[in-house]
Structure formats: structure tokens, C-alpha cells
Coordinates of C-alpha atoms in Angstrom, one line a residue:
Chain A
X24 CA 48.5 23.2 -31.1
X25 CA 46.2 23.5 -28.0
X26 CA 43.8 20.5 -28.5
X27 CA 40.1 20.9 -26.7
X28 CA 39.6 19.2 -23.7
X29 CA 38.0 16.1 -23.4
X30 CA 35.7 14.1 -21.0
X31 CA 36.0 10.3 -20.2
X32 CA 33.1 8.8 -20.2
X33 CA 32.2 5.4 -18.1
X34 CA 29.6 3.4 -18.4
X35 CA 28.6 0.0 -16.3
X36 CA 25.1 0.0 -15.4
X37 CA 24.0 -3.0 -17.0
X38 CA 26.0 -5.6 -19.4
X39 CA 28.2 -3.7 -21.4
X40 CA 31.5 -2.5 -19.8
X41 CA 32.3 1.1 -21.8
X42 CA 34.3 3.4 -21.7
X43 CA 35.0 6.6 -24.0
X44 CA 36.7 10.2 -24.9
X45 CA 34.9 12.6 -26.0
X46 CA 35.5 16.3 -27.1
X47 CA 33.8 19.6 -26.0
X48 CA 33.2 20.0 -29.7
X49 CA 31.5 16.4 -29.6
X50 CA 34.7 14.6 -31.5
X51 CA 34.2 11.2 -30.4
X52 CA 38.0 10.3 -30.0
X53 CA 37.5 7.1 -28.8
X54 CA 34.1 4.5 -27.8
X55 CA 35.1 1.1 -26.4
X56 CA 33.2 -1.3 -25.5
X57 CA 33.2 -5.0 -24.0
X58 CA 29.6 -6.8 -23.9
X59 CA 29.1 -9.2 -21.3
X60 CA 26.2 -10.9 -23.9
X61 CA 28.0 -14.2 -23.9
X62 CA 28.4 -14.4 -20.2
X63 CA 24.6 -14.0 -20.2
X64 CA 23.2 -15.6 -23.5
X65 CA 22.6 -18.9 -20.9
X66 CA 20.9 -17.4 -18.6
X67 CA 18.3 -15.7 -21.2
X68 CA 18.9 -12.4 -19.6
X69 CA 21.1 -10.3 -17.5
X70 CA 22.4 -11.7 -13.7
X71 CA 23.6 -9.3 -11.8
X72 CA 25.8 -10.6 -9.6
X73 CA 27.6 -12.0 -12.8
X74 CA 27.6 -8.4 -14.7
X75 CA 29.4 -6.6 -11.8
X76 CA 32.3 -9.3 -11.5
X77 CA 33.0 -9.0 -15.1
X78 CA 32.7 -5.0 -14.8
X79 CA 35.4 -5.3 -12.2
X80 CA 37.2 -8.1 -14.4
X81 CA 37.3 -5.3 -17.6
X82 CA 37.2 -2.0 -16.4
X83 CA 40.9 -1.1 -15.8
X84 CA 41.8 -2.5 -19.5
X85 CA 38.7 -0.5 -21.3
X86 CA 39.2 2.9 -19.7
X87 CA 42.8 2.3 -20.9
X88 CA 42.3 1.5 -24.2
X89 CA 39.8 4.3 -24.0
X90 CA 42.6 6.9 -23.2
X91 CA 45.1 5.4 -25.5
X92 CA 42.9 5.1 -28.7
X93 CA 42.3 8.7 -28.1
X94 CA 45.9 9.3 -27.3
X95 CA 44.9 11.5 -23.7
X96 CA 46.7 11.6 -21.0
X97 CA 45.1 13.0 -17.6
X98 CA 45.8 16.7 -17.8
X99 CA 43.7 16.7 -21.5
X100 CA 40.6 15.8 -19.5
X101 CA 38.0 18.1 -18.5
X102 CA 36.3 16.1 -16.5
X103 CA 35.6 12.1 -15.6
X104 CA 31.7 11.2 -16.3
X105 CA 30.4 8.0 -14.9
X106 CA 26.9 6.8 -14.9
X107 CA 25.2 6.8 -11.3
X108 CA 21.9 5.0 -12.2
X109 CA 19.7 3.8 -13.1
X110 CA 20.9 0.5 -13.4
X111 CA 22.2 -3.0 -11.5
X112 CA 23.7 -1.7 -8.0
X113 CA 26.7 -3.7 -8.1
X114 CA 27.6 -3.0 -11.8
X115 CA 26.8 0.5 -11.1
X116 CA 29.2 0.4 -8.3
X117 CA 32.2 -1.0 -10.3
X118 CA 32.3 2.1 -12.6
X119 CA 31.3 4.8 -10.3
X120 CA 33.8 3.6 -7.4
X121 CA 36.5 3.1 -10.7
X122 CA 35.8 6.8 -11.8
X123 CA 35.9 8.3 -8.2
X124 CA 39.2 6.8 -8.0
X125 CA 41.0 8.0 -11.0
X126 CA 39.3 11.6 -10.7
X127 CA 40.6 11.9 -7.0
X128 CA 44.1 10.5 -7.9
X129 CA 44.1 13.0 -11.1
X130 CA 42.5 15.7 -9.8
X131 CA 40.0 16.0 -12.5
X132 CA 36.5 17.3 -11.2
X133 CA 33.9 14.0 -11.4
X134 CA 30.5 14.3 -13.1
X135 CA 27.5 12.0 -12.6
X136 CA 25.6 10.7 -14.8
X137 CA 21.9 9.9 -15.2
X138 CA 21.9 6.9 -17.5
X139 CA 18.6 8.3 -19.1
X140 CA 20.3 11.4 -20.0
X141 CA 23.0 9.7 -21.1
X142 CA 20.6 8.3 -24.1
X143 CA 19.3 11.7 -24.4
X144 CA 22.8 13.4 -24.8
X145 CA 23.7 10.8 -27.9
X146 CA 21.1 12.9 -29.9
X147 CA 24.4 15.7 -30.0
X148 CA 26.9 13.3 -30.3
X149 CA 24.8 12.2 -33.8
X150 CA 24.1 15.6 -34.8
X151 CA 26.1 18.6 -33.0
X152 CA 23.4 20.9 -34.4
X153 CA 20.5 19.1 -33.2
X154 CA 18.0 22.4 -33.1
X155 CA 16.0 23.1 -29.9
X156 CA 13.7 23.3 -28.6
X157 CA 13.1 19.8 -29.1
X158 CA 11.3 16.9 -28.6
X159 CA 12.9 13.8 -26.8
X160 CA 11.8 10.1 -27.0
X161 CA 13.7 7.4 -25.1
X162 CA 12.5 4.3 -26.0
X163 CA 14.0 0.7 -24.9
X164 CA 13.3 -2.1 -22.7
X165 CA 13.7 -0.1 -19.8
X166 CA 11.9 3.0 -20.7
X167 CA 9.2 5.1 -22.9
X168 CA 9.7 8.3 -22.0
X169 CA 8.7 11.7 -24.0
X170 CA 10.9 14.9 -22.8
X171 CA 11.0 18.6 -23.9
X172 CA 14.1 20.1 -23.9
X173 CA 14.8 23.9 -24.2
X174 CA 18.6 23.3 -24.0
X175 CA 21.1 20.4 -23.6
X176 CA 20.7 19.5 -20.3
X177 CA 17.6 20.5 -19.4
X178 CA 14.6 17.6 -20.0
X179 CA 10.9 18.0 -18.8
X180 CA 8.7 14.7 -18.9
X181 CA 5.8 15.2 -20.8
X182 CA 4.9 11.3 -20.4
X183 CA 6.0 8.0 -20.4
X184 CA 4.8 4.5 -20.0
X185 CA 2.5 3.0 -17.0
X186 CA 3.4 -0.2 -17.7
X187 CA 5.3 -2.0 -19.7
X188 CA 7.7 -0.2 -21.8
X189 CA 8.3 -0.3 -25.5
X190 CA 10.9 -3.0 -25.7
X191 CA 9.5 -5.2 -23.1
X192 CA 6.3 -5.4 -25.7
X193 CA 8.9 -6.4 -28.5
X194 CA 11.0 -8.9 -26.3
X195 CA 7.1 -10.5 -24.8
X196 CA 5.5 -10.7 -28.1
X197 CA 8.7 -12.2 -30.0
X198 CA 8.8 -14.7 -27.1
X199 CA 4.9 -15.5 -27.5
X200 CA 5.5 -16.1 -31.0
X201 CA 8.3 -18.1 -30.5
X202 CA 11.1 -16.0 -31.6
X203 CA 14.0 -16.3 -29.3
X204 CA 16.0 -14.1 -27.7
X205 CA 16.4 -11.1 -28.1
X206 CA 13.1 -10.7 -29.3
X207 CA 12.9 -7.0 -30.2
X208 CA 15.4 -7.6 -33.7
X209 CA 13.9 -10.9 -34.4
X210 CA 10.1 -9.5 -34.3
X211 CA 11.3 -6.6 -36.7
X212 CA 13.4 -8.7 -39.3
X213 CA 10.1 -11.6 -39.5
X214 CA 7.6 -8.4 -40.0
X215 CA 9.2 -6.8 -43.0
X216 CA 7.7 -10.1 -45.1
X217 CA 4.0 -9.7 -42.9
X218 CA 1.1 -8.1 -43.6
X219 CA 0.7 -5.0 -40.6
X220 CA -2.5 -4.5 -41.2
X221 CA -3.6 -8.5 -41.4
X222 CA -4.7 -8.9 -38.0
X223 CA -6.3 -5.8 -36.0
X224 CA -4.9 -5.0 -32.5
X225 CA -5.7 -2.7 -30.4
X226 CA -3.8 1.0 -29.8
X227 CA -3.7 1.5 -26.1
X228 CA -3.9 5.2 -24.8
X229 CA -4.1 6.4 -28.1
X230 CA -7.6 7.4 -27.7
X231 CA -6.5 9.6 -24.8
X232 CA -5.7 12.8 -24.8
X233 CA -2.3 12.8 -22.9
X234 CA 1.2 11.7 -23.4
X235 CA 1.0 8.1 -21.3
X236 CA 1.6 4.7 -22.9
X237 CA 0.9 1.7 -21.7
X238 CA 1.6 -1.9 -23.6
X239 CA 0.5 -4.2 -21.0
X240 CA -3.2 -4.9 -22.2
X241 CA -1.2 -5.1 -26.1
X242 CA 0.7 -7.9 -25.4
X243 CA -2.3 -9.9 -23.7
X244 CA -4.2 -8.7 -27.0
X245 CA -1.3 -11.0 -28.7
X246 CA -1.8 -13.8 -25.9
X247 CA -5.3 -14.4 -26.1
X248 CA -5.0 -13.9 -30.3
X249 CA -2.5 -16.6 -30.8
X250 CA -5.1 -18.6 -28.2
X251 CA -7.4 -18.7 -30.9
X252 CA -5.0 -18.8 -33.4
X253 CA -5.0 -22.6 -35.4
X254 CA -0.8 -21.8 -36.1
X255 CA -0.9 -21.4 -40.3
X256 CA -3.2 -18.5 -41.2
X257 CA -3.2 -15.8 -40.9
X258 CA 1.0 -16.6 -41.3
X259 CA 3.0 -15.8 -37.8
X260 CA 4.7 -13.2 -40.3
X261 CA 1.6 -11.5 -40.8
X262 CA 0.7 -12.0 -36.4
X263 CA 3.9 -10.1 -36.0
X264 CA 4.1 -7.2 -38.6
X265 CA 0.5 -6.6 -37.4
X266 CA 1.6 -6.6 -33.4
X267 CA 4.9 -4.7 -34.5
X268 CA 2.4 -2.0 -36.3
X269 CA 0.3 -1.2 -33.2
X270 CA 3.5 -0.5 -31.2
X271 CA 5.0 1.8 -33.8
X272 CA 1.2 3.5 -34.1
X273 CA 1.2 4.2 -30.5
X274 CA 4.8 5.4 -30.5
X275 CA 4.6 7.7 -33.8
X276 CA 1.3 9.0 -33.1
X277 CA 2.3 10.3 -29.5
X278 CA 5.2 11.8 -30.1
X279 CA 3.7 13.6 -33.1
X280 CA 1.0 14.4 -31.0
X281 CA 3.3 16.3 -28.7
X282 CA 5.4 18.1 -31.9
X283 CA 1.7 19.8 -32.5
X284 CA 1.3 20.8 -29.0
X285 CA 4.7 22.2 -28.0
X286 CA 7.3 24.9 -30.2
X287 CA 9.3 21.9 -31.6
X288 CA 12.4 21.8 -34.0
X289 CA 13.2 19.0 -33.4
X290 CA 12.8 15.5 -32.7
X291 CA 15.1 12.7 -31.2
X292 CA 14.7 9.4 -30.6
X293 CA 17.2 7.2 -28.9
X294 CA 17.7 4.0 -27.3
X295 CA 17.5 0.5 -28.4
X296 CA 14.1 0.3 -30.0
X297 CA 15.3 3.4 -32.0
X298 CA 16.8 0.5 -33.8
X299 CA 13.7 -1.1 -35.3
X300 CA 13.0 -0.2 -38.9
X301 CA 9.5 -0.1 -38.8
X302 CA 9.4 2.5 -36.2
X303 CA 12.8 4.3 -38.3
X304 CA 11.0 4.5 -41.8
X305 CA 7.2 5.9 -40.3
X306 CA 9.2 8.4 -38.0
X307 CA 11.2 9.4 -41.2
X308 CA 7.4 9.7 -43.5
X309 CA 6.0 12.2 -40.3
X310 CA 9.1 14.2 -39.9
X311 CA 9.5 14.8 -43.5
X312 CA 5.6 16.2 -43.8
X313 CA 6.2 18.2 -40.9
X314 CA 9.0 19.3 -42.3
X315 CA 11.4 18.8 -38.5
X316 CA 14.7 17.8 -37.9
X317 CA 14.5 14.2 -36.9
X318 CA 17.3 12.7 -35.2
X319 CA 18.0 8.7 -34.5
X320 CA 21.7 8.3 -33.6
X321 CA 23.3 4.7 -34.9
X322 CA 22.7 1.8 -33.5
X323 CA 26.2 1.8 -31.9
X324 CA 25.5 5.5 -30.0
X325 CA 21.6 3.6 -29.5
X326 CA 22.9 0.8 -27.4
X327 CA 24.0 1.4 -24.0
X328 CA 28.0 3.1 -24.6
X329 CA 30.2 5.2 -22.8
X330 CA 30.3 8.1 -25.2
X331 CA 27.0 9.0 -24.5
X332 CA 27.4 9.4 -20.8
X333 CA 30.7 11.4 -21.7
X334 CA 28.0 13.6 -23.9
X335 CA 25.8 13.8 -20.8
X336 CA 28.8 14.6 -18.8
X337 CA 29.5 17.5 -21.3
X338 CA 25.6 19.2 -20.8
X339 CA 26.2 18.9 -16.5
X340 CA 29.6 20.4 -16.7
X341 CA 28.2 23.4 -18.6
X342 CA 25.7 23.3 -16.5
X343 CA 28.1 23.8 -13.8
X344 CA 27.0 20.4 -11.5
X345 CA 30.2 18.3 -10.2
X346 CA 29.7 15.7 -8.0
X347 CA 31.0 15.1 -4.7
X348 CA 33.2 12.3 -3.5
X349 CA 30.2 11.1 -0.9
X350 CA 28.3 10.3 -4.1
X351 CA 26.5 6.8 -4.2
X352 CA 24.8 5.2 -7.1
X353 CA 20.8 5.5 -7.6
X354 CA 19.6 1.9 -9.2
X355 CA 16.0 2.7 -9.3
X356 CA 16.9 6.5 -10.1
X357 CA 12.9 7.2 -11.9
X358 CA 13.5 11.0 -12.4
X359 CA 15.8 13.5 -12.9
X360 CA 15.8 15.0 -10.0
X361 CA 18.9 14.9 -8.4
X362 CA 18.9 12.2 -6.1
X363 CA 18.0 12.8 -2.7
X364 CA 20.5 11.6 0.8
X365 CA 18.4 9.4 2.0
X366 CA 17.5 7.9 -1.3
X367 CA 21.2 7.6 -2.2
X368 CA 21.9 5.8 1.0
X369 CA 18.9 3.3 0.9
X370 CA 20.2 3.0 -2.3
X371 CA 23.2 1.0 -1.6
X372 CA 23.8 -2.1 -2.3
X373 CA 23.7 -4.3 0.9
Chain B
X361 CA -0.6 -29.3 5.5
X362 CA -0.8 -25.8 3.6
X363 CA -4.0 -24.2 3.1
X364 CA -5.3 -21.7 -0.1
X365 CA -7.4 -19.2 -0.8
X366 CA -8.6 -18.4 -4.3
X367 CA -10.2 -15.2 -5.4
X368 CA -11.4 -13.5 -8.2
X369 CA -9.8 -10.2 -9.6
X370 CA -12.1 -7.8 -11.9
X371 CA -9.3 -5.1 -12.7
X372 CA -5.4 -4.5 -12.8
X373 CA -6.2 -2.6 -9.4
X374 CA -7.6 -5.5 -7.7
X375 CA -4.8 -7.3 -8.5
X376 CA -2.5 -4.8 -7.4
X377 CA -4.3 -4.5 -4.1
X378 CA -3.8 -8.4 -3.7
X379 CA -0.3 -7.8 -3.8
X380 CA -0.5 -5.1 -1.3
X381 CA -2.9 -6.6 1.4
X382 CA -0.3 -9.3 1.5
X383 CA 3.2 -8.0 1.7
X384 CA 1.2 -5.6 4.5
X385 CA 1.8 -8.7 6.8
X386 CA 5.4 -9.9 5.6
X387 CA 8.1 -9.0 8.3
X388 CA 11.0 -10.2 5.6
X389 CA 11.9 -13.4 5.4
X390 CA 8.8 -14.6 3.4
X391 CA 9.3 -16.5 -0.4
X392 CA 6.5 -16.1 -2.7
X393 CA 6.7 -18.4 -5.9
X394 CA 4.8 -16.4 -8.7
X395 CA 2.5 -18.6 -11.4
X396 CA 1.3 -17.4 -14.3
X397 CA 1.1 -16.6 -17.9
X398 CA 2.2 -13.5 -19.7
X399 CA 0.2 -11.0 -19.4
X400 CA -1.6 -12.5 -16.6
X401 CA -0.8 -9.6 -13.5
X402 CA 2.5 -10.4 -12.6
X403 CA 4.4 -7.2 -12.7
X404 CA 1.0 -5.7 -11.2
X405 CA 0.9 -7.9 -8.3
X406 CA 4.3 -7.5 -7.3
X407 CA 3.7 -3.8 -8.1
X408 CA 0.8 -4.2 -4.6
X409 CA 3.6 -6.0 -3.2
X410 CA 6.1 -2.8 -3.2
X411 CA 3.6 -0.9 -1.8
X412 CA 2.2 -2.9 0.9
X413 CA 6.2 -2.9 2.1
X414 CA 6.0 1.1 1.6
X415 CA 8.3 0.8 -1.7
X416 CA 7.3 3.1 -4.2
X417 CA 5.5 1.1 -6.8
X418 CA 6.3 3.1 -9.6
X419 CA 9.7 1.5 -9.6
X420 CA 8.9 -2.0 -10.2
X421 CA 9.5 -3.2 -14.0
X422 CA 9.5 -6.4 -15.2
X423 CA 12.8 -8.4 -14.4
X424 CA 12.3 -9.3 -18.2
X425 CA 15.7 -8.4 -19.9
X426 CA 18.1 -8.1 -15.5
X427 CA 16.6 -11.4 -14.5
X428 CA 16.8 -10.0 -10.6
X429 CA 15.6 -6.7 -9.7
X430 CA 16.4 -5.3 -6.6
X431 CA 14.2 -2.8 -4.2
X432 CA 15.8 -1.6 -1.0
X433 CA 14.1 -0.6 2.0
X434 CA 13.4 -1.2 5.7
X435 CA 12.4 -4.7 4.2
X436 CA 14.0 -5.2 0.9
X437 CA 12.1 -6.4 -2.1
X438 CA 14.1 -8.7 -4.5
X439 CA 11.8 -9.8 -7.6
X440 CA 13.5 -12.7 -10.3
X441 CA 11.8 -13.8 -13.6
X442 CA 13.4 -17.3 -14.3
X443 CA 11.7 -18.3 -17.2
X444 CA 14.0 -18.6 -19.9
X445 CA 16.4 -20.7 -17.9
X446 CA 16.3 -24.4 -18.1
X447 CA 19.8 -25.6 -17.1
X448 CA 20.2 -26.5 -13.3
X449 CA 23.9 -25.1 -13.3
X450 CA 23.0 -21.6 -14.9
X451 CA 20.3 -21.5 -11.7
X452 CA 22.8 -22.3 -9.4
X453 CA 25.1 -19.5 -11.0
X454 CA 22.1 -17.5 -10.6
X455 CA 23.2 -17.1 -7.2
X456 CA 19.4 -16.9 -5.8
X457 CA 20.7 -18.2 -2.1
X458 CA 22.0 -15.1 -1.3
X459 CA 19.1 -12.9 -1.1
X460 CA 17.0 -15.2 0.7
X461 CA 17.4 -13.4 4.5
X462 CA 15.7 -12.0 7.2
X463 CA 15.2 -8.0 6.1
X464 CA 14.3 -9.2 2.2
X465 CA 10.7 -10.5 0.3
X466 CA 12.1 -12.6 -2.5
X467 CA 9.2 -13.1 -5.1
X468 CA 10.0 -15.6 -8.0
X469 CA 8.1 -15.9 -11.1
X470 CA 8.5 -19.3 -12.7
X471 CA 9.3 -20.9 -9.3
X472 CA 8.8 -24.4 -10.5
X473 CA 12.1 -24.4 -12.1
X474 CA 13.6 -24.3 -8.9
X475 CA 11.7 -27.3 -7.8
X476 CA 13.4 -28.9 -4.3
X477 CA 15.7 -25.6 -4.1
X478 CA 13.1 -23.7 -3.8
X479 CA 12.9 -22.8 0.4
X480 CA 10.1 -25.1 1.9
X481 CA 8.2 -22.2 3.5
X482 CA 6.7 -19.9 0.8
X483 CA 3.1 -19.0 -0.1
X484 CA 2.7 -19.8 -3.7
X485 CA 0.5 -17.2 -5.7
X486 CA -1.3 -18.6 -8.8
X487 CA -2.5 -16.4 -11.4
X488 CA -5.0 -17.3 -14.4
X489 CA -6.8 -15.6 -17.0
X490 CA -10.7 -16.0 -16.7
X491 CA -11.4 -13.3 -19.1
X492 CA -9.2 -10.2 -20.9
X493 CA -10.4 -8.3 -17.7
X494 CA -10.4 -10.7 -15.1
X495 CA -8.0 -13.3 -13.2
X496 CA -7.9 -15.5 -10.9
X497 CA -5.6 -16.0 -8.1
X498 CA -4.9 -19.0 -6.0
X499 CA -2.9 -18.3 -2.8
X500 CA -1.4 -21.8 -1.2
X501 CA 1.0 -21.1 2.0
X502 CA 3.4 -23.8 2.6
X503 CA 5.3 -23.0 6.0
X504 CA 4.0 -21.5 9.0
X505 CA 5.7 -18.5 8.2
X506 CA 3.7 -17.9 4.9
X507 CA 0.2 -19.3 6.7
X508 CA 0.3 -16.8 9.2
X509 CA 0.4 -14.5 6.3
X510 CA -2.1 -15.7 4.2
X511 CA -4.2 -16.1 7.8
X512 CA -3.7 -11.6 7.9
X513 CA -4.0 -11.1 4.5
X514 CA -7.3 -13.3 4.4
X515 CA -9.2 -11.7 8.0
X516 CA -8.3 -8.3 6.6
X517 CA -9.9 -8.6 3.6
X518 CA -13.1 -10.3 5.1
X519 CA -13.1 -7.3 7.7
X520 CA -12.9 -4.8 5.0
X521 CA -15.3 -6.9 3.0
X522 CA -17.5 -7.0 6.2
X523 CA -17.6 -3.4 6.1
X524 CA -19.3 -3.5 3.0
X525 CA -16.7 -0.7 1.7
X526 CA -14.1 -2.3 0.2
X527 CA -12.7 0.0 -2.5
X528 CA -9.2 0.1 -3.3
X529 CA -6.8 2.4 -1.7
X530 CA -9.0 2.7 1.4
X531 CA -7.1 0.4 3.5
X532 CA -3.6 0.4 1.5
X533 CA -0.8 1.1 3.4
X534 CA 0.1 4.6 2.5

């Protein structure tokens, strides 16, 4: 029986080593992973000179078990995707310089990747009928970022943050209130016994008309609050449903703001944040009355993986876009654009 | 002997332009040891600090969850947040030595974890909060290098003051 063809995603751009199969019928056939968190946890965040020696360390054995879970062998693939940025330059470099290798010694075309659009691509890999037009929302500790997309593929920015992004106010805020690290889950799992609407703080941009965000001037809201604050009431439960609430508020109301204004079917939202339950269950409410396909991929397809950038690899290779063998990763890749010479080589790592 | 100069910032652009007049005078080389609370300007400042080395500000994030971010150029901007590490062996690990050269600006926020390892010559920025809207800043340049710095930055912005037209942008580095 002819079996479809398959892509092989890899992923490296930050702490996770990843590698996956995945189907042109989005089959995920295999999505492994090896997180560097423990290598890290010390350090209270990611060191990148660290991440890309254990990149190098793993790679080889993921992107094996990868091909062997999914029982594939070279001449099954369709393509090799690997992510080209944004990211840390010298993880980056570990997976694409890895990829480029095995597609030249294979002879299977290569694909880059925009990391971005890899989070964007896991809305298919969740729901292969995700209806477009639709609307797009990438939201993690990188990035708050509000696409329309006519097709797979395709993304226009309708707005994003001019600041601090979504997570960042999570991880800040969990860390003012003492919370540990990582903030973001530790924030949402004290709020569900608070009060959200015990303590009023403000809704940046929501005023305005557009589609910008900004948390910065939220998260000194929460500083100079907890100045003031004498540490018993209101409870710190209370402090951070309430500060949890005026991030989901901004979030929910933008992007519904934007299903009113453009020919939406749908609505995605991906990346790590996606994860918090607050934001899950008030997405869900709005969705449902506007009766529109909401998509929010599981956590594992949330978190930085490989089968996403295989997904992403899918859209560009219908799209027709191959990459050359000259190509150089883009660390502080902001748009989709694809990346300019001169940016690619100032982007290298010295 | 290391001299300061403290001003008073009324906006998120003020501070931004801070950033800017200052890294409009560092040749690479230079260490600056960021102060401050959260929510204080820090990201903003170094945001001015791009852009007075003709990076593209729009870039800089805050090294909150990679503690070193990386911005290459004709003079390369390296930006670390150390703040959640305490140990002295995870900030050797941290491998900090080997950015510090002659093409890059390395600015550190928490600096006073480094303490002795932390390269003699740098001009140490100091950012409060006065009010939700306004900070201040404290600029102390230990080292020639960082003085002769803090000496450009500082006649600049009397000149532009002078001129009794100092808006923002006007005299950014474009």
C-alpha cells in the first residue's frame, strides 16, 4: 500500500531538542522531544551557550527515534523542515546545520521554517479542518501577535504587543508575588481559588481602537499595588486572579474585537499561554456566543515541538518555497518576511 | 574617582532616549550594569540603547525566560538579566566572559550579583520609580572608558537642552 509522504520536522531554537514525522494528511506519526529544563532550572532561565551544546549532544538520537517511531526511512520523506528563527543563534544553528546535512546526503528538498509559523501551523495539526478564513493569536512569552489568514500559509499581522508580551506579564507578576518559576502555571493554578474581580487593574490598550497590546504599565500596576499592599488582605489569591483577569480581558476582548471586524470562521490560539485556563474557559464562553470554530491545540502541540514546524513545513512546500543550501538562521526574525541577505548574514552567530 | 549624573525621566520615551543618547558614544567595548526594579524602564532603556547603536529597537525583548539576548551589528549588543541566579558556579557557567570584546555593548541587569567579576570599567545606570509616570536615573561611570561616555552623552544633552528644543527623536541617531 503506497503510504503518503511525510515531512521531518526539527526543532531547536530554544530548550527543547524535537524532532517529528508528520503526514500530508496531518497524521502525526511520531513527536519526540528532549527538554533541556533541568539543565536550566539553576540558572532560572534559558543560557544559551548551554542549550546549543546539549542540542548538539541530542539531536542525532531524537531525529532517530523520530524516524523509527514512525517507521520512515529517507525515500518516505517529502521534505526535511527545520526551524530557521527566531530563536537562540547557536541552538538555531545545531538543527538547521543538522537538517541541511541529512537533506543534502538524502536528497530530500529542505524547508525553513519560521518558528512563529510553526505555532501557527499546530492550529491543523489539532484540527485538519480548521475553517478559514481565520483569525490567529500567538500568544507566549515571546510573542502576542493577532494574524489573519485566508489560507494555510498565508498570515497578515493585524497587531501585536509594544511591549511586553503576554507571558512575560504572567512570569513578572508570578515572580512579584512570589511564585517561583515558571510563573505563568503557578499564577493560573493560585487564581482559580481568588477573587478576579477583588482588586481593580487597569486594561491597557483596550480603550483604543486598534489591535496593539501592551502589558508593560500592567505589571507596574501590580508593583506599586503590592507597594501598598499590608501582605493578608485582600488574600495574594485574590491579587493574582485579579491581575490574571486583566490579562485575559485584554487578550479576549482584542481578538474578539478583530472576529467583528474581519470575515472570520475561525479562531486559533496557540502557544504557551494558550495553556492557562482562565484565558481557555472565557475564549470558549465568546466563541460559543459567536457561534466560531475555536481552536486551542494541547498543551503538548502548545509548547515549542517539532511537529509543528513539520506542519509549517507542510503549508511552505505547498506553497512551493524550498530553501537553499546558503540558508542561515534569523535569531531576531520579527516578521514574516522572508529574510533578507544581509540580514541573514549579520545574523550569524559570531 | 567615577563621576554621575542623575536625571529625571517624565515618559517611557525619555527613558528610551536616555538609552539612545548614550550608546550614541559607545565604540564597543563598554559594560553597563543595569539597576532597577521591575517595571522600572529597563527593557526601554536598553530599547534607546539598540537604537543609538543603529539596531532596530523593535527587536529588543526582555531576556526574562533566554537569560542572554543577543543583537548583531557593526557593534554587537548583548543584553543578560541575572536576577534569578544566586549561585556563583551557575554564573560562572553562565559563560558571561566571552562576550565581553571589542565590537560588543554588554548591558547587565542585576549586575551586583557579579560583584568583583564584574569588569572594573562600566558606567552603572540606576533606575527608580518617583512616580507611575516618572523615574529616575542615576548614571556613575567607573573607568575612563565609560567617563568619556558619560562626558558625550552629558554635553550633548546640555547642547540640545541649550537649544531650548529638546524633543525626542530630533537628535536620535536615525
Amino acid at each position: 500500500m503506497e503510504r503518503p509522504k511525510a515531512i521531518l520536522g526539527i526543532e531547536t531554537s530554544c530548550d527543547e531538542t524535537a524532532a517529528a514525522v508528520v503526514t500530508s494528511d496531518g497524521r502525526v506519526l511520531s513527536n519526540v522531544l528532549d527538554s533541556q529544563a533541568s539543565v536550566h532550572a539553576r540558572f532560572g532561565g534559558v543560557v544559551p551557550e548551554l542549550a546549543a551544546r546539549r542540542h548538539l549532544e541530542r539531536i542525532e538520537d531524537l531525529v532517530d527515534m523520530a524516524m523509527r517511531q514512525a517507521d520512515c526511512t529517507w525515500v518516505d520523506l517529502a521534505a526535511i523542515a527545520v526551524t530557521q528563527g527566531p530563536g537562540l543563534a547557536g541552538a538555531l544553528l545545531v538543527g538547521l546545520n543538522f537538517g541541511k546535512a541529512l537533506a543534502y546526503a538524502s536528497g530530500v528538498p529542505l524547508i525553513a521554517v519560521n518558528h512563529l509559523k510553526g505555532h501557527l501551523a499546530s492550529a491543523w495539526l489539532a484540527h485538519p479542518d480548521f475553517p478559514r478564513p481565520a483569525l490567529m493569536f500567538v500568544v507566549s512569552g515571546g510573542h502576542t501577535h493577532l494574524y489573519y489568514s485566508e489560507k494555510p500559509g498565508q498570515y497578515d499581522l493585524l497587531g501585536k504587543t509594544v511591549d511586553d508580551a503576554a507571558g512575560e506579564a504572567f512570569d513578572k507578576g508570578a515572580k512579584m508575588l512570589g511564585l517561583g518559576y515558571p510563573g505563568g502555571p503557578a499564577l493560573d493554578r493560585l487564581a482559580r481559588t481568588g477573587s478576579p474581580t477583588a482588586v481593580h487593574f487597569p486594561r491597557p490598550f483596550l480603550k483604543r481602537t486598534g489591535l496593539e497590546f501592551s502589558f508593560s504599565g500592567l505589571k507596574t500596576a501590580l508593583l506599586y499595588y503590592l507597594r501598598k499592599w499590608d501582605g493578608t488582605a485582600p488574600p495574594v489569591a485574590d491579587i493574582a486572579a485579579s491581575y490574571q483577569e486583566a490579562i485575559v480581558d485584554v487578550l479576549v476582548q482584542k481578538a474578539f474585537r478583530a472576529v467583528q471586524s474581519y470575515p472570520i470562521k475561525g479562531l486559533a490560539v496557540v502557544g504557551g499561554v494558550a495553556a492557562n485556563s482562565r484565558l481557555r474557559a472565557r475564549l470558549a464562553e465568546r466563541a460559543a456566543q459567536e457561534d466560531l470554530c475555536l481552536v486551542i491545540p494541547p498543551l503538548h502541540f502548545c509548547t515549542d515541538n517539532a511537529a509543528m514546524i513539520a506542519a509549517a513545513g507542510w503549508e511552505e512546500f505547498r506553497l512551493g518555497r524550498s530553501a537553499s543550501w546558503d540558508m542561515d538562521v534569523v535569531p531576531n526574525w520579527t516578521t514574516f518576511e522572508p529574510a533578507q541577505d544581509e540580514e541573514r548574514s549579520s545574523a550569524v552567530l559570531c | 574617582m567615577s563621576i554621575s549624573w542623575q536625571l529625571r525621566l517624565h515618559s517611557t520615551r525619555a527613558t528610551e532616549r536616555l538609552g539612545s543618547q548614550l550608546a550614541r558614544f559607545m565604540m564597543g567595548g563598554e559594560v553597563v550594569a543595569l539597576i532597577g526594579d521591575l517595571g522600572v524602564g529597563k527593557t526601554v532603556l536598553v530599547r534607546g540603547i539598540a537604537r543609538g547603536l543603529a539596531l532596530s529597537p523593535e527587536q529588543v525583548t526582555s531576556p526574562t525566560f533566554t537569560l542572554i539576548h543577543e543583537y548583531p551589528g557593526s557593534v554587537r549588543l548583548v543584553h543578560v538579566d541575572l536576577y534569578r541566579i544566586d549561585d556563583d558556579t551557575a554564573l560562572r557557567q553562565l559563560g558571561l566572559d566571552e562576550y565581553y570584546d571589542e565590537h560588543t555593548v554588554v548591558v547587565v541587569e542585576w549586575a551586583d550579583r557579579l560583584a568583583s567579576d564584574l569588569p572594573p570599567d562600566h558606567l552603572a545606570i540606576r533606575l527608580e520609580h518617583v512616580s507611575l509616570s516618572t523615574r529616575r536615573a542615576t548614571i556613575t561611570a567607573h573607568g575612563p572608558r565609560s567617563q568619556k561616555v558619560l562626558n558625550q552623552a552629558r554635553a550633548s544633552d546640555r547642547a540640545s537642552r541649550e537649544r531650548g528644543r529638546a524633543r525626542p527623536n530630533k537628535d536620535d541617531v536615525s
